Amino acid sequence: MIGTSVKGAPIRELTVGHGPRRVLFVGGIHGDEPEGALTTNELPAAFTAAGLVDVVTLTIIEDVNPDGRSAGTRENANGVDVNRNFPASNFDYGNTANGGEPLTQPEAIALAGAIDRINPALVLVAHSWAGRQFVNFDGPAREIAEKFSAATGLPVEESSSIAPTPGSLGSFVGRDRGIPILTIEVLKGSDQRSVWDQLRAGLIEAMRG
Ligand SMILES: [Zn+2]
């Protein structure tokens, strides 16, 4: 466990493998985007089957926002978008829905702390998007995004082509810290089994590096 939510729900972590390349997979951060939940569950077995245990140390954080997921809301129980509460240089102090200041929310504190401790070579985050699907990247991740795209069929979208995301995990990890991060946006409302089938090969490729 890396922390607890506003309402005290555990934020869980699972580590698989013991290889030198450290990868972090985050199964969900917006509570109304549960499409990646099955993927999170299936990943350890697929990781092992792909022979990555000696190559990669994979940390899976199944759900950073358990209160949001149980309530079906994008935000946490304080009404804050956790993915706008990270201490990125582009943090938006003008919008109270971002938490007022960086790292005021326990969910963001837990994830930022895990990133400090793990110091990953790659971060993968599952989201969903209404009406289209794509993979977005921040930091030095173009090559890995294109590899992921080729394996999954999700087109690569530049950060500049989507709405600004101040204080997001991508801004904090990718742009400020220079850690490659893929933000995976599957079609909102899609079946969790088909999401896993679609993402599986791309996730394995990206983790392998
Ligand atoms: Zn999202």
PDB file of C-alpha atoms and ligand atoms in Angstrom:
ATOM      1  CA  MET A   1       0.000   0.000   0.000  1.00  0.00           C
ATOM      2  CA  ILE A   2       1.376   3.400  -0.961  1.00  0.00           C
ATOM      3  CA  GLY A   3      -1.256   5.497   0.765  1.00  0.00           C
ATOM      4  CA  THR A   4      -4.954   5.960   1.321  1.00  0.00           C
ATOM      5  CA  SER A   5      -7.657   7.980  -0.394  1.00  0.00           C
ATOM      6  CA  VAL A   6      -9.602  10.888   1.104  1.00  0.00           C
ATOM      7  CA  LYS A   7     -12.118   8.351   2.465  1.00  0.00           C
ATOM      8  CA  GLY A   8      -9.423   5.990   3.703  1.00  0.00           C
ATOM      9  CA  ALA A   9      -9.483   3.396   0.935  1.00  0.00           C
ATOM     10  CA  PRO A  10      -6.128   1.705   0.320  1.00  0.00           C
ATOM     11  CA  ILE A  11      -4.082   2.655  -2.736  1.00  0.00           C
ATOM     12  CA  ARG A  12      -2.353  -0.601  -3.568  1.00  0.00           C
ATOM     13  CA  GLU A  13       0.909  -1.445  -5.231  1.00  0.00           C
ATOM     14  CA  LEU A  14       2.106  -4.743  -6.633  1.00  0.00           C
ATOM     15  CA  THR A  15       5.653  -5.440  -7.810  1.00  0.00           C
ATOM     16  CA  VAL A  16       6.450  -8.151 -10.361  1.00  0.00           C
ATOM     17  CA  GLY A  17       9.869  -9.185 -11.626  1.00  0.00           C
ATOM     18  CA  HIS A  18      13.323  -8.067 -10.557  1.00  0.00           C
ATOM     19  CA  GLY A  19      15.027  -6.793 -13.688  1.00  0.00           C
ATOM     20  CA  PRO A  20      17.111  -3.616 -13.930  1.00  0.00           C
ATOM     21  CA  ARG A  21      14.571  -1.651 -15.993  1.00  0.00           C
ATOM     22  CA  ARG A  22      11.978  -0.133 -13.678  1.00  0.00           C
ATOM     23  CA  VAL A  23       8.509   0.442 -15.136  1.00  0.00           C
ATOM     24  CA  LEU A  24       5.450   1.839 -13.394  1.00  0.00           C
ATOM     25  CA  PHE A  25       1.933   1.030 -14.618  1.00  0.00           C
ATOM     26  CA  VAL A  26      -0.953   3.049 -13.192  1.00  0.00           C
ATOM     27  CA  GLY A  27      -4.311   1.398 -13.834  1.00  0.00           C
ATOM     28  CA  GLY A  28      -6.498   4.406 -13.180  1.00  0.00           C
ATOM     29  CA  ILE A  29      -6.482   7.968 -11.923  1.00  0.00           C
ATOM     30  CA  HIS A  30      -9.848   9.280 -13.145  1.00  0.00           C
ATOM     31  CA  GLY A  31     -12.612   7.425 -11.300  1.00  0.00           C
ATOM     32  CA  ASP A  32     -15.014   7.360 -14.237  1.00  0.00           C
ATOM     33  CA  GLU A  33     -12.451   5.673 -16.503  1.00  0.00           C
ATOM     34  CA  PRO A  34     -12.365   2.033 -15.325  1.00  0.00           C
ATOM     35  CA  GLU A  35     -11.735   0.558 -18.775  1.00  0.00           C
ATOM     36  CA  GLY A  36      -8.158  -0.402 -17.839  1.00  0.00           C
ATOM     37  CA  ALA A  37      -9.076  -2.324 -14.684  1.00  0.00           C
ATOM     38  CA  LEU A  38      -8.957  -5.788 -16.250  1.00  0.00           C
ATOM     39  CA  THR A  39      -5.690  -4.889 -17.981  1.00  0.00           C
ATOM     40  CA  THR A  40      -4.243  -4.118 -14.557  1.00  0.00           C
ATOM     41  CA  ASN A  41      -5.292  -7.550 -13.297  1.00  0.00           C
ATOM     42  CA  GLU A  42      -4.042  -9.444 -16.346  1.00  0.00           C
ATOM     43  CA  LEU A  43      -0.696  -7.706 -16.618  1.00  0.00           C
ATOM     44  CA  PRO A  44       1.345  -9.722 -14.066  1.00  0.00           C
ATOM     45  CA  ALA A  45       0.690 -13.083 -15.763  1.00  0.00           C
ATOM     46  CA  ALA A  46       1.330 -11.658 -19.235  1.00  0.00           C
ATOM     47  CA  PHE A  47       4.509  -9.987 -17.999  1.00  0.00           C
ATOM     48  CA  THR A  48       5.788 -13.286 -16.654  1.00  0.00           C
ATOM     49  CA  ALA A  49       4.723 -15.207 -19.774  1.00  0.00           C
ATOM     50  CA  ALA A  50       6.621 -12.688 -21.930  1.00  0.00           C
ATOM     51  CA  GLY A  51       9.844 -13.511 -20.082  1.00  0.00           C
ATOM     52  CA  LEU A  52      10.270 -10.051 -18.583  1.00  0.00           C
ATOM     53  CA  VAL A  53      10.895 -11.042 -14.968  1.00  0.00           C
ATOM     54  CA  ASP A  54      14.684 -10.813 -15.290  1.00  0.00           C
ATOM     55  CA  VAL A  55      14.564  -7.754 -17.546  1.00  0.00           C
ATOM     56  CA  VAL A  56      12.066  -5.455 -15.853  1.00  0.00           C
ATOM     57  CA  THR A  57      10.865  -4.650 -12.379  1.00  0.00           C
ATOM     58  CA  LEU A  58       7.228  -3.747 -12.902  1.00  0.00           C
ATOM     59  CA  THR A  59       5.284  -1.865 -10.271  1.00  0.00           C
ATOM     60  CA  ILE A  60       1.520  -1.823 -10.749  1.00  0.00           C
ATOM     61  CA  ILE A  61      -0.607   0.704  -8.918  1.00  0.00           C
ATOM     62  CA  GLU A  62      -4.049  -0.654  -9.629  1.00  0.00           C
ATOM     63  CA  ASP A  63      -6.074   2.497  -8.960  1.00  0.00           C
ATOM     64  CA  VAL A  64      -4.860   5.824  -7.598  1.00  0.00           C
ATOM     65  CA  ASN A  65      -8.401   7.123  -7.094  1.00  0.00           C
ATOM     66  CA  PRO A  66     -10.489   4.382  -5.425  1.00  0.00           C
ATOM     67  CA  ASP A  67     -13.071   6.853  -4.069  1.00  0.00           C
ATOM     68  CA  GLY A  68     -13.680   8.237  -7.546  1.00  0.00           C
ATOM     69  CA  ARG A  69     -13.981   4.760  -9.023  1.00  0.00           C
ATOM     70  CA  SER A  70     -16.502   3.613  -6.432  1.00  0.00           C
ATOM     71  CA  ALA A  71     -18.530   6.814  -6.917  1.00  0.00           C
ATOM     72  CA  GLY A  72     -18.104   6.855 -10.705  1.00  0.00           C
ATOM     73  CA  THR A  73     -16.626  10.363 -10.661  1.00  0.00           C
ATOM     74  CA  ARG A  74     -13.578  11.708 -12.465  1.00  0.00           C
ATOM     75  CA  GLU A  75     -12.518  13.551  -9.288  1.00  0.00           C
ATOM     76  CA  ASN A  76     -11.636  12.275  -5.828  1.00  0.00           C
ATOM     77  CA  ALA A  77     -13.952  12.592  -2.809  1.00  0.00           C
ATOM     78  CA  ASN A  78     -12.890  16.238  -2.388  1.00  0.00           C
ATOM     79  CA  GLY A  79     -14.037  17.023  -5.913  1.00  0.00           C
ATOM     80  CA  VAL A  80     -10.454  17.516  -7.062  1.00  0.00           C
ATOM     81  CA  ASP A  81      -9.049  16.147 -10.316  1.00  0.00           C
ATOM     82  CA  VAL A  82      -6.080  14.171  -8.965  1.00  0.00           C
ATOM     83  CA  ASN A  83      -4.459  14.408 -12.398  1.00  0.00           C
ATOM     84  CA  ARG A  84      -4.225  18.214 -12.004  1.00  0.00           C
ATOM     85  CA  ASN A  85      -2.784  18.150  -8.463  1.00  0.00           C
ATOM     86  CA  PHE A  86       0.827  17.184  -9.221  1.00  0.00           C
ATOM     87  CA  PRO A  87       3.626  19.686  -8.584  1.00  0.00           C
ATOM     88  CA  ALA A  88       4.313  20.387 -12.251  1.00  0.00           C
ATOM     89  CA  SER A  89       5.755  23.722 -13.341  1.00  0.00           C
ATOM     90  CA  ASN A  90       2.519  24.380 -15.258  1.00  0.00           C
ATOM     91  CA  PHE A  91       0.286  23.908 -12.170  1.00  0.00           C
ATOM     92  CA  ASP A  92      -2.858  26.045 -12.445  1.00  0.00           C
ATOM     93  CA  TYR A  93      -3.283  27.953  -9.179  1.00  0.00           C
ATOM     94  CA  GLY A  94      -6.341  29.754 -10.526  1.00  0.00           C
ATOM     95  CA  ASN A  95      -8.660  26.740 -10.545  1.00  0.00           C
ATOM     96  CA  THR A  96      -9.811  25.351  -7.181  1.00  0.00           C
ATOM     97  CA  ALA A  97     -10.826  22.087  -8.909  1.00  0.00           C
ATOM     98  CA  ASN A  98      -7.074  21.445  -9.158  1.00  0.00           C
ATOM     99  CA  GLY A  99      -6.752  21.394  -5.381  1.00  0.00           C
ATOM    100  CA  GLY A 100      -5.614  24.993  -4.857  1.00  0.00           C
ATOM    101  CA  GLU A 101      -1.957  24.071  -4.509  1.00  0.00           C
ATOM    102  CA  PRO A 102       0.079  21.077  -5.680  1.00  0.00           C
ATOM    103  CA  LEU A 103      -0.036  17.891  -3.614  1.00  0.00           C
ATOM    104  CA  THR A 104      -2.962  18.832  -1.374  1.00  0.00           C
ATOM    105  CA  GLN A 105      -4.692  15.508  -2.177  1.00  0.00           C
ATOM    106  CA  PRO A 106      -3.657  12.217  -0.543  1.00  0.00           C
ATOM    107  CA  GLU A 107      -3.938  10.338  -3.840  1.00  0.00           C
ATOM    108  CA  ALA A 108      -1.493  12.684  -5.590  1.00  0.00           C
ATOM    109  CA  ILE A 109       0.858  12.566  -2.595  1.00  0.00           C
ATOM    110  CA  ALA A 110       0.834   8.753  -2.675  1.00  0.00           C
ATOM    111  CA  LEU A 111       1.618   8.544  -6.381  1.00  0.00           C
ATOM    112  CA  ALA A 112       4.272  11.265  -6.340  1.00  0.00           C
ATOM    113  CA  GLY A 113       5.929   9.487  -3.410  1.00  0.00           C
ATOM    114  CA  ALA A 114       5.902   6.179  -5.272  1.00  0.00           C
ATOM    115  CA  ILE A 115       7.523   7.810  -8.301  1.00  0.00           C
ATOM    116  CA  ASP A 116      10.254   9.333  -6.132  1.00  0.00           C
ATOM    117  CA  ARG A 117      10.963   5.940  -4.587  1.00  0.00           C
ATOM    118  CA  ILE A 118      10.778   3.838  -7.764  1.00  0.00           C
ATOM    119  CA  ASN A 119      12.508   6.326 -10.073  1.00  0.00           C
ATOM    120  CA  PRO A 120      11.025   4.552 -13.103  1.00  0.00           C
ATOM    121  CA  ALA A 121      12.527   4.460 -16.598  1.00  0.00           C
ATOM    122  CA  LEU A 122       8.988   4.465 -18.003  1.00  0.00           C
ATOM    123  CA  VAL A 123       5.512   5.290 -16.700  1.00  0.00           C
ATOM    124  CA  LEU A 124       2.322   3.963 -18.333  1.00  0.00           C
ATOM    125  CA  VAL A 125      -1.082   5.333 -17.304  1.00  0.00           C
ATOM    126  CA  ALA A 126      -4.511   4.032 -18.332  1.00  0.00           C
ATOM    127  CA  HIS A 127      -7.262   6.527 -19.159  1.00  0.00           C
ATOM    128  CA  SER A 128     -10.261   6.652 -21.493  1.00  0.00           C
ATOM    129  CA  TRP A 129     -11.608   9.301 -23.852  1.00  0.00           C
ATOM    130  CA  ALA A 130     -15.064   9.836 -25.278  1.00  0.00           C
ATOM    131  CA  GLY A 131     -15.276   9.203 -29.003  1.00  0.00           C
ATOM    132  CA  ARG A 132     -11.690   8.344 -29.900  1.00  0.00           C
ATOM    133  CA  GLN A 133      -8.640   6.515 -28.692  1.00  0.00           C
ATOM    134  CA  PHE A 134      -4.972   7.404 -28.864  1.00  0.00           C
ATOM    135  CA  VAL A 135      -1.699   7.338 -26.988  1.00  0.00           C
ATOM    136  CA  ASN A 136      -0.213  10.587 -25.774  1.00  0.00           C
ATOM    137  CA  PHE A 137       3.327  10.968 -24.494  1.00  0.00           C
ATOM    138  CA  ASP A 138       5.384  13.400 -22.462  1.00  0.00           C
ATOM    139  CA  GLY A 139       9.109  13.493 -21.951  1.00  0.00           C
ATOM    140  CA  PRO A 140      11.537  11.545 -24.157  1.00  0.00           C
ATOM    141  CA  ALA A 141       8.947   8.921 -25.114  1.00  0.00           C
ATOM    142  CA  ARG A 142       8.282   9.417 -28.828  1.00  0.00           C
ATOM    143  CA  GLU A 143      10.042   6.223 -29.871  1.00  0.00           C
ATOM    144  CA  ILE A 144       8.273   4.108 -27.269  1.00  0.00           C
ATOM    145  CA  ALA A 145       4.933   5.757 -28.101  1.00  0.00           C
ATOM    146  CA  GLU A 146       5.389   4.838 -31.764  1.00  0.00           C
ATOM    147  CA  LYS A 147       6.286   1.279 -30.861  1.00  0.00           C
ATOM    148  CA  PHE A 148       3.197   1.087 -28.656  1.00  0.00           C
ATOM    149  CA  SER A 149       1.104   2.607 -31.430  1.00  0.00           C
ATOM    150  CA  ALA A 150       2.293   0.070 -33.990  1.00  0.00           C
ATOM    151  CA  ALA A 151       1.367  -2.818 -31.685  1.00  0.00           C
ATOM    152  CA  THR A 152      -2.040  -1.512 -30.578  1.00  0.00           C
ATOM    153  CA  GLY A 153      -3.352   0.585 -33.454  1.00  0.00           C
ATOM    154  CA  LEU A 154      -3.793   3.596 -31.185  1.00  0.00           C
ATOM    155  CA  PRO A 155      -2.483   6.679 -33.020  1.00  0.00           C
ATOM    156  CA  VAL A 156       0.125   8.882 -31.357  1.00  0.00           C
ATOM    157  CA  GLU A 157      -1.215  12.281 -30.334  1.00  0.00           C
ATOM    158  CA  GLU A 158       1.069  15.169 -29.476  1.00  0.00           C
ATOM    159  CA  SER A 159       0.404  16.887 -26.151  1.00  0.00           C
ATOM    160  CA  SER A 160       0.023  20.143 -28.076  1.00  0.00           C
ATOM    161  CA  SER A 161      -2.947  18.662 -29.961  1.00  0.00           C
ATOM    162  CA  ILE A 162      -5.026  17.924 -26.859  1.00  0.00           C
ATOM    163  CA  ALA A 163      -6.389  20.277 -24.202  1.00  0.00           C
ATOM    164  CA  PRO A 164      -3.802  21.779 -21.826  1.00  0.00           C
ATOM    165  CA  THR A 165      -3.270  19.586 -18.777  1.00  0.00           C
ATOM    166  CA  PRO A 166      -1.679  21.742 -16.051  1.00  0.00           C
ATOM    167  CA  GLY A 167      -0.505  19.823 -13.004  1.00  0.00           C
ATOM    168  CA  SER A 168      -1.012  16.485 -14.732  1.00  0.00           C
ATOM    169  CA  LEU A 169       1.092  13.411 -14.117  1.00  0.00           C
ATOM    170  CA  GLY A 170       2.378  13.708 -17.691  1.00  0.00           C
ATOM    171  CA  SER A 171       3.493  17.291 -17.102  1.00  0.00           C
ATOM    172  CA  PHE A 172       5.129  16.477 -13.772  1.00  0.00           C
ATOM    173  CA  VAL A 173       6.842  13.224 -14.738  1.00  0.00           C
ATOM    174  CA  GLY A 174       7.469  13.720 -18.445  1.00  0.00           C
ATOM    175  CA  ARG A 175       7.977  17.387 -19.096  1.00  0.00           C
ATOM    176  CA  ASP A 176       9.521  18.455 -15.778  1.00  0.00           C
ATOM    177  CA  ARG A 177      11.476  15.362 -14.785  1.00  0.00           C
ATOM    178  CA  GLY A 178      12.266  13.980 -18.206  1.00  0.00           C
ATOM    179  CA  ILE A 179      10.880  10.496 -17.470  1.00  0.00           C
ATOM    180  CA  PRO A 180       9.172   8.914 -20.503  1.00  0.00           C
ATOM    181  CA  ILE A 181       5.431   8.583 -19.877  1.00  0.00           C
ATOM    182  CA  LEU A 182       2.646   7.204 -22.055  1.00  0.00           C
ATOM    183  CA  THR A 183      -0.912   8.328 -21.372  1.00  0.00           C
ATOM    184  CA  ILE A 184      -3.066   5.592 -22.886  1.00  0.00           C
ATOM    185  CA  GLU A 185      -6.549   6.773 -23.863  1.00  0.00           C
ATOM    186  CA  VAL A 186      -8.841   3.922 -24.858  1.00  0.00           C
ATOM    187  CA  LEU A 187     -12.379   4.467 -26.084  1.00  0.00           C
ATOM    188  CA  LYS A 188     -14.597   5.449 -23.162  1.00  0.00           C
ATOM    189  CA  GLY A 189     -17.175   2.770 -22.385  1.00  0.00           C
ATOM    190  CA  SER A 190     -15.289  -0.004 -24.136  1.00  0.00           C
ATOM    191  CA  ASP A 191     -15.395  -3.509 -22.802  1.00  0.00           C
ATOM    192  CA  GLN A 192     -12.527  -4.235 -20.396  1.00  0.00           C
ATOM    193  CA  ARG A 193     -11.713  -7.557 -22.072  1.00  0.00           C
ATOM    194  CA  SER A 194     -11.370  -5.989 -25.517  1.00  0.00           C
ATOM    195  CA  VAL A 195      -9.207  -3.217 -24.040  1.00  0.00           C
ATOM    196  CA  TRP A 196      -6.832  -5.805 -22.631  1.00  0.00           C
ATOM    197  CA  ASP A 197      -6.745  -7.743 -25.908  1.00  0.00           C
ATOM    198  CA  GLN A 198      -5.938  -4.539 -27.764  1.00  0.00           C
ATOM    199  CA  LEU A 199      -3.277  -3.246 -25.362  1.00  0.00           C
ATOM    200  CA  ARG A 200      -1.514  -6.446 -24.362  1.00  0.00           C
ATOM    201  CA  ALA A 201       1.190  -6.643 -27.034  1.00  0.00           C
ATOM    202  CA  GLY A 202       1.876  -2.912 -26.918  1.00  0.00           C
ATOM    203  CA  LEU A 203       2.265  -2.887 -23.150  1.00  0.00           C
ATOM    204  CA  ILE A 204       4.701  -5.806 -23.277  1.00  0.00           C
ATOM    205  CA  GLU A 205       6.730  -4.074 -26.012  1.00  0.00           C
ATOM    206  CA  ALA A 206       6.813  -0.785 -24.133  1.00  0.00           C
ATOM    207  CA  MET A 207       7.808  -2.445 -20.877  1.00  0.00           C
ATOM    208  CA  ARG A 208      10.587  -4.365 -22.586  1.00  0.00           C
ATOM    209  CA  GLY A 209      11.942  -1.047 -23.937  1.00  0.00           C
TER     210      GLY A 209
HETATM  211 ZN    ZN B   1      -8.486  10.401 -17.736  1.00  0.00          ZN
END
